[in-house]
Amino acid sequence: MGGGAEYENDLNFKATELRLGLPGTGCINEEKAVSGAKNNKRPLLETREERGSKGKSDPQHDEQETDPAPKARIVGWPPIRSYRKNSLQPKKAEAEAAAGMYVKVSMDGAPYLRKIDLKVYKGYPELLKALENMFKLTIGEYSEREGYKGSEYAPTYEDKDGDWMLVGDVPWDMFLTSCKKLRIMKGSEARGLGCGV
Amino acid sequence: MNYFPDEVLEHIFDFVTSQRDRNSVSQVCKPWYKIESSSRQKVFVGNCYAISPERVIERFPGLKSITLKGKPHFADFNLVPPDWGGFVYPWIEAFARNNMGLEELKLKRMIISDECLELISRSFANFKSLVLVSCEGFSTDGLAAIASNCSFLRELDLQENDVEDHRGHWLSCFPDTCTSLVSLNFACLKGDVNLAALERLVARSPNLRSLRLNHAVPLDILQKILMRTPHLVDLGVGSYVHDPDSETYNKLVTALQKCKSVRSLSGFLEAAPQCLSAFHLICPNLTSLNLSYAPGIHGTELRKLIRHCRKLQRLWILDCIGDEGLEVVASSCKDLQEIRVFPSDPFVGNAAVTEVGLVALSSGCPKLHSILYFCQQMTNAALITVAKNRPNFTRFRLCILDPTKPDAVTNQPLDEGFGAIVHSCKGLRRLSMSGRLTDRVFLYIGMYAEQLEMISIAFAGDTDEGMQYLLNGCKKLRKLEIRDCPFGNAALLMDVGKYETMRSLWMSSCNVTLGGCKSLAKKMPMLNVEIINETDQMDISADDRQKAEKMFLYRTLAGRRKDAPEFPLPSGIGFSSTSLPSSSCEDFQTVDGDMASNRASNEKLGTIVNGSVSVNSWFLADDKLYQTQHCATPLLQSKVPSYASPPEGEFS
C-alpha cells in the first residue's frame, strides 16, 4: 500500500509510537483511519470557504492552495471505484513483496551463512521445512511449553532489540517485521533456550 | 390511428424499441398507453426507489427484462455508507410472487444476496441473462444456484463486483445439459476456479462468444480453451505471466491464429509485457481494448501493441501509457470513439499524463466523443484547443488528481477552458470537472450546455450563484452530484420544482443545512430527501442550522422507503418528507432489526409496500405532477409542460 511512502519522510514516528495493536499490524487500520475521514472531514472545504468569502481568487492564496498538505487523502478522491483501487493496491504490495525480505541464516558449526527470503513463506511450518532442507537437519515441531524438544537444533532469531528469540512464539506477521536474522542453535545451547523460559 | 385494431398497433409498437420512445408513445392517448404497457417487455428503472415493483408489474405484465440501479453514483467512491440500501430482494420476491416470466436481470450498484440468487434460479424457468455491475452481498454459492438451476442460461456477466469467494465449485454446478452459454464473465472473482470444470463447460458451449477469465486461469488453460472457441468475439485474459520461449506460449500463438473473430480484448491481470507479441495477431481486428487492470504493460511493448490496433473504437488504459503513448494512440487509432485513462497510482498522485496527451487525442481522433481522463494537470489553452478540435464530445470527464489545481501555466481557474468545452460541444450530455473553478464556469454551463443530462462537481464554485446558474440553465439535467462546494440553502431552494424533472441530486460536504432540507421536503411531496450524517451524535432534534453532511434527494412515486437504516445510528440516515412539521422521531423511518449486522435479513425487510394504492396512472395538470389514488383518467388533453416529464420517464 502507499501507506509506507507517507511515513518515510517523517521522523519515523511509527517505530517509536505507543499503541495497543501488535507490531506488524495496524498499518491497514491507520490507512483506514486516515481515509475514513471521521476526524478529517472536508480538508479542503475550509479553504474553499475562505476563498468564497474573499469573493475572487487571490493568486498568492492560490499558490498556497495548490500545494495542499502533501498526500493528504481526501475521502473518495480521486473518484475511482473501490474495486479498481483495490485491484491496484495489491500490485503495489506485490511490488514491495517482490523486493523480498532476505535475512541471513547462520548455523552453528557451518562454514558460511545462507540467506532466505522470508516473504516467500506463508507461515512457520513452511519456514522450518525450508530450513530443514537447506541445512539437512531436523528441527521438529514447535510447542509453546517445550520449544523444539526432541531436536538437537533450535531455530532462533534476533529481533529489533537485539535479543535472541525462539522462532514460533509470536504471530507470523509480527515475526516478519521483527526478525533481523536467523540462527540455528545446536546442542546444549539449543536445549537451554527451549526449556523453562 | 385509432381506427386500427389493437393487434396492428401492437405490431407497430414492436418496432419502437428505445425506452424513451416507448414512453412517448404511451403518452399519446389512453388506448395507446394500454397497448404499449401490455406489450412492453423491457424496462429500465434508473432508481430502484423511484417506483415500487408492484406498480411496475401492474403496468407491464409482460415484463421479461429489467434493469435496476440502486445506490447513488458517489457510492462508487465510498461516500455512501454500506448499509444505505439498494436491495433487490423486494423486486425479485414481487416478480416471483406474481409469476412474471423474467428472463433478463441487470443490476448496477445494488445489494443482492445468495438467497436472492437462489430465488431467481428457482422462480423463472426461462431465465437467460444475469448481469451484475458493481454489486455486492453475494458469494459464489449464489452463483452456484444460478448455474445449477437455470437450464437456459445464456449470459452470466459479473463486472467489478465485490463477491465473497468460496472457491471454484460453482463452475462445476453447470449441468452437463447446459449448452446454451453465450457469455461468461467472472474476471472479478478473486478465488480459484475449477479449471477442469471450466474446460468442460467451454467445450460444451458452442455458442460461447464472450469469455472473461479471472486471474486464477493460467496460460496453459487459456490456450486449451482458445482452441475450443474459434468463434470467440470477446476475450478477457486472466493471468498472463510466463516464459516466452515455452511450448505453452507457442501453443497460445497457434490458438490465437485460429481466433479470427475476436474484436474485444481485456484482462491481463498479471502480465509480463514482453509476451504481448502473441496478441499482435489479433490487434488489427480489435475494436475494444481494456488494459486498465494491467499495470505491468507499459512502455515500448504497450506502444507496439497499440500501433497494431488500427480499428480500435474503445480504449481503456492506465496513465502509465504517458503523453507519448497517447500520441501513438492518436496517430494509430483513427476510429477511436471512446477512451478512458485511469490513474495507476491514485495515492501518490503522480499521473503520467497531462494536457499534452489530451490535446493529441483531440486532434488525432476525429470520431472521439467520449472521454474519461485522470491527469496530473490541465490548462485553459489546452481545453480551448480540445474544444475547437472536437466539438463532437458527448461525454467529457476530466479528473485532475489534485482537485483544486488551477491552470498549470497561468495559475488561473479553469473556467475558460471548461467554458469552451460546453460552448463548442453542443451535444454534450455528461460532464465531470475538476481543478480550480469559480462561479463563472457554472455561468457558462448554464448558458451553453443545453443537452447536459449529468454533471459531477467537486471542490468548485464560490457562492450559491454557481449552483443557481446550473439549475436555471440546464433544461435537460437529470443527475446532479456535488461534493465539497460552497452551495447552500439559497441554491437548493431556488427552484424546488426542478427536482421533479430530475432523477436525483446529491450534495455532500456543502453548506446546505438540516433546515434547508426539511423545507425542501415539505414543499415537494414527490421527493424523498435523505440525509446521511455519519457523526457519532446526530441528534434528531438538532438545530436546523446544522449542516447536512450528505444529502441525496430523488423523485419517487413510491413514497418513503422502509428499508433505510435506523436513525440515529452512527451511520444513520434520516428522512425528511412531507409530513414532517418539526423534528420528531416518528416521522423518521426506523427499521426493525439490526440493519448493519445482518444483510440477508435486511433484504427481506425491504419490501416496499405500495399495495394499498392501486395506481396505474398519473397525470399532469397545472404544470405540476400529481399522483392520484383514484383518478383513472390519465393524460393529456393539454400540452406536456416542457420541464415536467412523466415519472415513467424515470425509466430512461
mmCIF file of N, CA and C in Angstrom, chain B residues 431-501:
data_model
loop_
_atom_site.group_PDB
_atom_site.id
_atom_site.type_symbol
_atom_site.label_atom_id
_atom_site.label_comp_id
_atom_site.label_asym_id
_atom_site.label_seq_id
_atom_site.Cartn_x
_atom_site.Cartn_y
_atom_site.Cartn_z
ATOM 1 N N LEU B 431 -20.834 15.553 -18.082
ATOM 2 C CA LEU B 431 -19.662 16.378 -17.797
ATOM 3 C C LEU B 431 -19.198 16.157 -16.362
ATOM 4 N N SER B 432 -17.901 15.948 -16.206
ATOM 5 C CA SER B 432 -17.301 15.981 -14.870
ATOM 6 C C SER B 432 -16.128 16.924 -14.934
ATOM 7 N N MET B 433 -16.007 17.738 -13.886
ATOM 8 C CA MET B 433 -14.949 18.744 -13.913
ATOM 9 C C MET B 433 -14.084 18.624 -12.679
ATOM 10 N N SER B 434 -12.895 19.161 -12.769
ATOM 11 C CA SER B 434 -12.066 19.298 -11.582
ATOM 12 C C SER B 434 -11.068 20.403 -11.833
ATOM 13 N N GLY B 435 -10.278 20.685 -10.819
ATOM 14 C CA GLY B 435 -9.364 21.818 -10.934
ATOM 15 C C GLY B 435 -9.988 23.035 -10.283
ATOM 16 N N ARG B 436 -9.256 24.087 -10.295
ATOM 17 C CA ARG B 436 -9.722 25.316 -9.650
ATOM 18 C C ARG B 436 -10.826 25.922 -10.520
ATOM 19 N N LEU B 437 -12.016 26.051 -9.954
ATOM 20 C CA LEU B 437 -13.164 26.531 -10.726
ATOM 21 C C LEU B 437 -13.973 27.507 -9.895
ATOM 22 N N THR B 438 -14.389 28.601 -10.511
ATOM 23 C CA THR B 438 -15.185 29.589 -9.791
ATOM 24 C C THR B 438 -16.635 29.526 -10.264
ATOM 25 N N ASP B 439 -17.441 30.453 -9.771
ATOM 26 C CA ASP B 439 -18.844 30.513 -10.200
ATOM 27 C C ASP B 439 -18.955 30.693 -11.711
ATOM 28 N N ARG B 440 -17.954 31.284 -12.277
ATOM 29 C CA ARG B 440 -18.007 31.630 -13.693
ATOM 30 C C ARG B 440 -18.233 30.411 -14.589
ATOM 31 N N VAL B 441 -17.581 29.327 -14.250
ATOM 32 C CA VAL B 441 -17.734 28.145 -15.095
ATOM 33 C C VAL B 441 -19.195 27.696 -15.113
ATOM 34 N N PHE B 442 -19.878 27.885 -13.999
ATOM 35 C CA PHE B 442 -21.279 27.477 -13.952
ATOM 36 C C PHE B 442 -22.153 28.410 -14.783
ATOM 37 N N LEU B 443 -21.745 29.643 -14.832
ATOM 38 C CA LEU B 443 -22.445 30.575 -15.711
ATOM 39 C C LEU B 443 -22.373 30.080 -17.143
ATOM 40 N N TYR B 444 -21.177 29.677 -17.548
ATOM 41 C CA TYR B 444 -21.005 29.158 -18.909
ATOM 42 C C TYR B 444 -21.837 27.906 -19.122
ATOM 43 N N ILE B 445 -21.793 27.031 -18.159
ATOM 44 C CA ILE B 445 -22.516 25.767 -18.326
ATOM 45 C C ILE B 445 -24.009 26.034 -18.453
ATOM 46 N N GLY B 446 -24.509 26.887 -17.572
ATOM 47 C CA GLY B 446 -25.926 27.222 -17.637
ATOM 48 C C GLY B 446 -26.310 27.842 -18.966
ATOM 49 N N MET B 447 -25.398 28.606 -19.513
ATOM 50 C CA MET B 447 -25.697 29.302 -20.774
ATOM 51 C C MET B 447 -25.636 28.377 -21.971
ATOM 52 N N TYR B 448 -24.667 27.475 -21.978
ATOM 53 C CA TYR B 448 -24.385 26.747 -23.222
ATOM 54 C C TYR B 448 -24.724 25.266 -23.209
ATOM 55 N N ALA B 449 -24.735 24.647 -22.049
ATOM 56 C CA ALA B 449 -24.843 23.181 -22.045
ATOM 57 C C ALA B 449 -26.290 22.742 -22.106
ATOM 58 N N GLU B 450 -26.873 22.891 -23.263
ATOM 59 C CA GLU B 450 -28.308 22.667 -23.369
ATOM 60 C C GLU B 450 -28.705 21.206 -23.331
ATOM 61 N N GLN B 451 -27.808 20.351 -23.717
ATOM 62 C CA GLN B 451 -28.161 18.932 -23.760
ATOM 63 C C GLN B 451 -27.673 18.176 -22.538
ATOM 64 N N LEU B 452 -27.082 18.909 -21.618
ATOM 65 C CA LEU B 452 -26.425 18.241 -20.494
ATOM 66 C C LEU B 452 -27.421 17.493 -19.611
ATOM 67 N N GLU B 453 -27.124 16.213 -19.363
ATOM 68 C CA GLU B 453 -28.018 15.400 -18.537
ATOM 69 C C GLU B 453 -27.411 15.043 -17.193
ATOM 70 N N MET B 454 -26.093 14.897 -17.178
ATOM 71 C CA MET B 454 -25.480 14.503 -15.908
ATOM 72 C C MET B 454 -24.218 15.305 -15.693
ATOM 73 N N ILE B 455 -24.074 15.839 -14.470
ATOM 74 C CA ILE B 455 -22.871 16.614 -14.186
ATOM 75 C C ILE B 455 -22.375 16.314 -12.776
ATOM 76 N N SER B 456 -21.054 16.158 -12.671
ATOM 77 C CA SER B 456 -20.422 15.871 -11.381
ATOM 78 C C SER B 456 -19.443 16.982 -11.069
ATOM 79 N N ILE B 457 -19.586 17.510 -9.851
ATOM 80 C CA ILE B 457 -18.789 18.675 -9.467
ATOM 81 C C ILE B 457 -18.129 18.429 -8.121
ATOM 82 N N ALA B 458 -16.886 18.820 -8.012
ATOM 83 C CA ALA B 458 -16.174 18.651 -6.744
ATOM 84 C C ALA B 458 -15.255 19.834 -6.504
ATOM 85 N N PHE B 459 -15.279 20.352 -5.287
ATOM 86 C CA PHE B 459 -14.356 21.404 -4.876
ATOM 87 C C PHE B 459 -14.399 22.595 -5.825
ATOM 88 N N ALA B 460 -15.587 22.992 -6.241
ATOM 89 C CA ALA B 460 -15.693 24.072 -7.218
ATOM 90 C C ALA B 460 -16.659 25.147 -6.746
ATOM 91 N N GLY B 461 -16.602 26.277 -7.367
ATOM 92 C CA GLY B 461 -17.564 27.342 -7.108
ATOM 93 C C GLY B 461 -17.195 28.222 -5.927
ATOM 94 N N ASP B 462 -17.853 29.369 -5.859
ATOM 95 C CA ASP B 462 -17.598 30.297 -4.757
ATOM 96 C C ASP B 462 -18.838 30.587 -3.928
ATOM 97 N N THR B 463 -19.978 30.726 -4.608
ATOM 98 C CA THR B 463 -21.202 31.113 -3.897
ATOM 99 C C THR B 463 -22.375 30.310 -4.440
ATOM 100 N N ASP B 464 -23.524 30.532 -3.827
ATOM 101 C CA ASP B 464 -24.753 29.868 -4.266
ATOM 102 C C ASP B 464 -25.049 30.114 -5.736
ATOM 103 N N GLU B 465 -24.574 31.228 -6.226
ATOM 104 C CA GLU B 465 -24.878 31.567 -7.616
ATOM 105 C C GLU B 465 -24.406 30.483 -8.574
ATOM 106 N N GLY B 466 -23.302 29.877 -8.251
ATOM 107 C CA GLY B 466 -22.798 28.825 -9.118
ATOM 108 C C GLY B 466 -23.852 27.766 -9.375
ATOM 109 N N MET B 467 -24.393 27.242 -8.294
ATOM 110 C CA MET B 467 -25.397 26.180 -8.444
ATOM 111 C C MET B 467 -26.658 26.726 -9.086
ATOM 112 N N GLN B 468 -26.951 27.973 -8.789
ATOM 113 C CA GLN B 468 -28.157 28.562 -9.367
ATOM 114 C C GLN B 468 -28.048 28.666 -10.883
ATOM 115 N N TYR B 469 -26.886 29.049 -11.352
ATOM 116 C CA TYR B 469 -26.698 29.112 -12.812
ATOM 117 C C TYR B 469 -26.994 27.754 -13.436
ATOM 118 N N LEU B 470 -26.500 26.742 -12.791
ATOM 119 C CA LEU B 470 -26.689 25.392 -13.303
ATOM 120 C C LEU B 470 -28.154 25.020 -13.383
ATOM 121 N N LEU B 471 -28.834 25.196 -12.257
ATOM 122 C CA LEU B 471 -30.224 24.753 -12.178
ATOM 123 C C LEU B 471 -31.105 25.555 -13.117
ATOM 124 N N ASN B 472 -30.751 26.824 -13.267
ATOM 125 C CA ASN B 472 -31.526 27.683 -14.142
ATOM 126 C C ASN B 472 -31.329 27.330 -15.602
ATOM 127 N N GLY B 473 -30.098 26.971 -15.908
ATOM 128 C CA GLY B 473 -29.742 26.881 -17.314
ATOM 129 C C GLY B 473 -29.972 25.531 -17.957
ATOM 130 N N CYS B 474 -29.610 24.471 -17.273
ATOM 131 C CA CYS B 474 -29.584 23.168 -17.938
ATOM 132 C C CYS B 474 -30.956 22.528 -17.903
ATOM 133 N N LYS B 475 -31.664 22.673 -18.979
ATOM 134 C CA LYS B 475 -33.046 22.238 -19.000
ATOM 135 C C LYS B 475 -33.184 20.730 -18.996
ATOM 136 N N LYS B 476 -32.165 20.049 -19.471
ATOM 137 C CA LYS B 476 -32.311 18.592 -19.584
ATOM 138 C C LYS B 476 -31.592 17.856 -18.475
ATOM 139 N N LEU B 477 -31.236 18.590 -17.450
ATOM 140 C CA LEU B 477 -30.460 17.975 -16.385
ATOM 141 C C LEU B 477 -31.240 16.869 -15.696
ATOM 142 N N ARG B 478 -30.600 15.721 -15.528
ATOM 143 C CA ARG B 478 -31.260 14.613 -14.835
ATOM 144 C C ARG B 478 -30.556 14.225 -13.552
ATOM 145 N N LYS B 479 -29.224 14.250 -13.616
ATOM 146 C CA LYS B 479 -28.497 13.859 -12.417
ATOM 147 C C LYS B 479 -27.448 14.909 -12.097
ATOM 148 N N LEU B 480 -27.513 15.390 -10.876
ATOM 149 C CA LEU B 480 -26.545 16.391 -10.442
ATOM 150 C C LEU B 480 -25.911 15.889 -9.165
ATOM 151 N N GLU B 481 -24.583 15.811 -9.168
ATOM 152 C CA GLU B 481 -23.908 15.370 -7.952
ATOM 153 C C GLU B 481 -22.789 16.351 -7.625
ATOM 154 N N ILE B 482 -22.811 16.762 -6.380
ATOM 155 C CA ILE B 482 -21.931 17.842 -5.937
ATOM 156 C C ILE B 482 -21.278 17.430 -4.631
ATOM 157 N N ARG B 483 -19.974 17.636 -4.540
ATOM 158 C CA ARG B 483 -19.313 17.405 -3.265
ATOM 159 C C ARG B 483 -18.342 18.537 -2.975
ATOM 160 N N ASP B 484 -18.277 18.907 -1.708
ATOM 161 C CA ASP B 484 -17.292 19.892 -1.266
ATOM 162 C C ASP B 484 -17.356 21.196 -2.054
ATOM 163 N N CYS B 485 -18.557 21.725 -2.191
ATOM 164 C CA CYS B 485 -18.718 23.029 -2.838
ATOM 165 C C CYS B 485 -19.493 23.946 -1.893
ATOM 166 N N PRO B 486 -19.258 25.237 -1.966
ATOM 167 C CA PRO B 486 -19.891 26.161 -1.019
ATOM 168 C C PRO B 486 -21.310 26.562 -1.436
ATOM 169 N N PHE B 487 -22.113 25.561 -1.763
ATOM 170 C CA PHE B 487 -23.503 25.844 -2.147
ATOM 171 C C PHE B 487 -24.386 25.533 -0.959
ATOM 172 N N GLY B 488 -25.357 26.432 -0.722
ATOM 173 C CA GLY B 488 -26.188 26.262 0.469
ATOM 174 C C GLY B 488 -27.656 26.283 0.154
ATOM 175 N N ASN B 489 -28.431 26.667 1.172
ATOM 176 C CA ASN B 489 -29.882 26.590 1.061
ATOM 177 C C ASN B 489 -30.445 27.473 -0.033
ATOM 178 N N ALA B 490 -29.861 28.629 -0.190
ATOM 179 C CA ALA B 490 -30.404 29.545 -1.201
ATOM 180 C C ALA B 490 -30.418 28.873 -2.570
ATOM 181 N N ALA B 491 -29.332 28.176 -2.874
ATOM 182 C CA ALA B 491 -29.270 27.484 -4.169
ATOM 183 C C ALA B 491 -30.219 26.292 -4.170
ATOM 184 N N LEU B 492 -30.210 25.566 -3.076
ATOM 185 C CA LEU B 492 -31.020 24.350 -3.003
ATOM 186 C C LEU B 492 -32.491 24.656 -3.205
ATOM 187 N N LEU B 493 -32.933 25.771 -2.622
ATOM 188 C CA LEU B 493 -34.358 26.048 -2.594
ATOM 189 C C LEU B 493 -34.806 27.008 -3.680
ATOM 190 N N MET B 494 -33.889 27.351 -4.550
ATOM 191 C CA MET B 494 -34.215 28.342 -5.558
ATOM 192 C C MET B 494 -35.353 27.884 -6.476
ATOM 193 N N ASP B 495 -35.299 26.664 -6.891
ATOM 194 C CA ASP B 495 -36.307 26.178 -7.844
ATOM 195 C C ASP B 495 -36.645 24.735 -7.488
ATOM 196 N N VAL B 496 -37.514 24.599 -6.529
ATOM 197 C CA VAL B 496 -37.758 23.255 -5.995
ATOM 198 C C VAL B 496 -38.466 22.359 -7.003
ATOM 199 N N GLY B 497 -39.214 22.997 -7.913
ATOM 200 C CA GLY B 497 -39.903 22.177 -8.901
ATOM 201 C C GLY B 497 -38.942 21.486 -9.845
ATOM 202 N N LYS B 498 -37.782 22.058 -9.966
ATOM 203 C CA LYS B 498 -36.778 21.495 -10.874
ATOM 204 C C LYS B 498 -36.474 20.031 -10.553
ATOM 205 N N TYR B 499 -36.479 19.708 -9.268
ATOM 206 C CA TYR B 499 -36.041 18.363 -8.872
ATOM 207 C C TYR B 499 -37.011 17.288 -9.311
ATOM 208 N N GLU B 500 -38.228 17.671 -9.615
ATOM 209 C CA GLU B 500 -39.166 16.669 -10.126
ATOM 210 C C GLU B 500 -38.889 16.339 -11.584
ATOM 211 N N THR B 501 -38.093 17.155 -12.210
ATOM 212 C CA THR B 501 -37.743 16.868 -13.599
ATOM 213 C C THR B 501 -36.441 16.097 -13.681
#
